[in-house]
Short mmCIF file of C-alpha atoms in Angstrom, two decimals:
data_model
loop_
_atom_site.label_atom_id
_atom_site.label_comp_id
_atom_site.label_asym_id
_atom_site.label_seq_id
_atom_site.Cartn_x
_atom_site.Cartn_y
_atom_site.Cartn_z
CA MET A 266 -11.60 -63.74 24.79
CA ALA A 267 -15.14 -62.00 26.33
CA PHE A 268 -13.74 -63.77 29.23
CA TYR A 269 -10.78 -62.02 29.17
CA GLY A 270 -12.84 -58.65 28.59
CA GLU A 271 -14.93 -59.23 32.33
CA VAL A 272 -11.86 -60.19 35.08
CA ILE A 273 -9.78 -57.29 33.32
CA ASN A 274 -12.84 -54.83 35.15
CA GLU A 275 -11.97 -56.42 38.19
CA HIS A 276 -8.98 -54.57 37.95
CA ARG A 277 -6.75 -56.89 40.03
CA PHE A 278 -3.27 -58.42 37.86
CA ASP A 279 -3.90 -61.37 40.01
CA ALA A 280 -7.10 -62.55 38.13
CA LEU A 281 -6.12 -62.63 35.21
CA LEU A 282 -2.53 -65.12 35.84
CA PRO A 283 -4.25 -67.67 35.11
CA MET A 284 -4.92 -66.72 31.83
CA LEU A 285 -1.78 -64.86 30.64
CA SER A 286 1.74 -67.32 28.91
CA LYS A 287 4.25 -66.59 31.97
CA ASP A 288 5.94 -65.19 28.72
CA VAL A 289 3.33 -62.79 26.88
CA VAL A 290 4.14 -59.31 24.82
CA PHE A 291 1.94 -56.96 25.32
CA TRP A 292 2.32 -53.16 22.79
CA PHE A 293 0.64 -50.66 24.24
CA SER A 294 0.57 -47.38 22.87
CA SER A 295 2.39 -46.63 26.60
CA GLY A 296 4.96 -49.16 24.94
CA SER A 297 6.04 -52.82 24.70
CA HIS A 298 6.13 -54.77 28.04
CA CYS A 299 7.15 -58.34 27.73
CA GLY A 300 6.77 -60.46 31.00
CA VAL A 301 4.22 -61.05 33.81
CA ASP A 302 6.08 -58.38 35.74
CA ALA A 303 6.38 -55.71 32.99
CA ALA A 304 2.15 -56.16 32.00
CA ARG A 305 1.63 -56.15 35.40
CA ARG A 306 3.53 -52.73 36.27
CA ALA A 307 1.93 -51.86 32.91
CA PHE A 308 -2.27 -53.48 33.62
CA GLU A 309 -1.63 -51.48 37.18
CA LYS A 310 -0.09 -47.77 36.29
CA THR A 311 -3.54 -47.91 34.08
CA TRP A 312 -5.96 -48.86 36.55
CA ARG A 313 -4.29 -45.70 38.97
CA ARG A 314 -4.19 -42.83 35.87
CA ILE A 315 -7.97 -44.51 35.32
CA ALA A 316 -10.87 -44.59 38.14
CA ASP A 317 -13.27 -46.47 37.85
CA GLU A 318 -12.61 -48.32 34.16
CA PHE A 319 -14.59 -50.20 32.66
CA TYR A 320 -12.38 -51.89 29.26
CA TRP A 321 -15.63 -53.58 26.43
CA ILE A 322 -14.25 -56.00 23.80
CA GLU A 323 -16.52 -56.27 20.52
CA ASP A 324 -16.10 -57.61 16.97
CA LEU A 325 -13.92 -59.78 17.42
CA SER A 326 -12.79 -62.62 14.40
CA TRP A 327 -10.60 -65.36 15.13
CA LEU A 328 -8.59 -64.68 12.19
CA CYS A 329 -6.97 -68.74 12.76
CA GLN A 330 -7.75 -71.64 15.62
CA GLY A 331 -5.27 -74.78 15.57
CA ASP A 332 -4.17 -77.68 18.52
CA GLY A 333 -1.70 -75.37 19.51
CA SER A 334 -2.62 -71.86 18.85
CA ALA A 335 -4.96 -69.29 18.39
CA ALA A 336 -5.50 -65.55 16.76
CA CYS A 337 -8.14 -63.12 16.47
CA LEU A 338 -8.83 -59.31 15.63
CA TYR A 339 -11.53 -57.58 17.87
CA ARG A 340 -12.15 -53.82 18.64
CA PHE A 341 -11.81 -52.76 22.16
CA GLY A 342 -13.36 -49.83 23.67
CA TRP A 343 -12.26 -47.95 27.39
CA ARG A 344 -14.47 -45.14 29.64
CA GLY A 345 -13.74 -43.84 33.08
CA LEU A 346 -12.43 -41.18 35.29
CA VAL A 347 -10.05 -39.09 34.12
CA ASP A 348 -8.25 -36.27 36.16
CA GLY A 349 -12.06 -36.49 37.48
CA LYS A 350 -13.85 -36.32 34.08
CA LEU A 351 -15.62 -39.16 32.87
CA THR A 352 -12.99 -40.18 29.30
CA GLN A 353 -14.11 -42.66 27.39
CA GLY A 354 -11.24 -43.94 24.28
CA GLY A 355 -10.95 -47.44 21.96
CA GLY A 356 -9.33 -48.94 19.37
CA ARG A 357 -8.25 -51.81 17.49
CA GLY A 358 -6.77 -55.08 19.00
CA THR A 359 -4.73 -58.35 18.02
CA SER A 360 -4.99 -61.17 20.89
CA VAL A 361 -2.18 -64.50 20.08
CA LEU A 362 -3.59 -67.50 22.31
CA ARG A 363 -0.99 -70.45 23.53
CA LEU A 364 -2.00 -74.77 24.37
CA GLU A 365 0.10 -74.76 27.21
CA PRO A 366 -0.52 -77.33 29.54
CA ASP A 367 -2.41 -75.93 31.83
CA GLY A 368 -5.05 -74.46 29.05
CA TRP A 369 -5.17 -72.12 26.57
CA LYS A 370 -3.10 -68.44 27.64
CA VAL A 371 -2.56 -65.28 25.99
CA VAL A 372 0.54 -64.74 24.66
CA HIS A 373 0.96 -62.09 23.23
CA GLU A 374 -1.26 -58.45 22.72
CA HIS A 375 -1.68 -55.35 20.59
CA LEU A 376 -4.12 -53.15 21.74
CA SER A 377 -4.27 -49.70 18.77
CA ALA A 378 -5.68 -46.03 18.21
CA GLU A 379 -7.97 -46.09 16.06
CA PRO A 380 -6.54 -44.70 12.09
CA VAL A 381 -6.73 -41.58 11.33
CA ASP A 382 -8.74 -41.15 7.56
CA ALA A 383 -6.36 -38.82 5.82
CA GLY A 384 -8.86 -38.21 3.30
#
């Protein structure tokens, strides 16, 4: 997952392809993005919107690790320029990985904002 975060910072979707299942599903605040083509559009739209974006993953916790699948929780952060102004954000993430014939692949990722404390 750390390497995945590093590759995202290259801002080249083709660099991510070896890490993604062909039937990957991303749930972002911008919507659900099913399959590699939809994921490409979502990532590239974000990279166009946030100039010089830097993304990171922290507090990684593996929920389960098996012979063919694994799932983890983490916190993520990002910073970059939105309309020329330094902006940052972050939230919580969940990723599910599956062992495919050519290695471990992300099959699902769900990123969401931190909950608002109602108390």
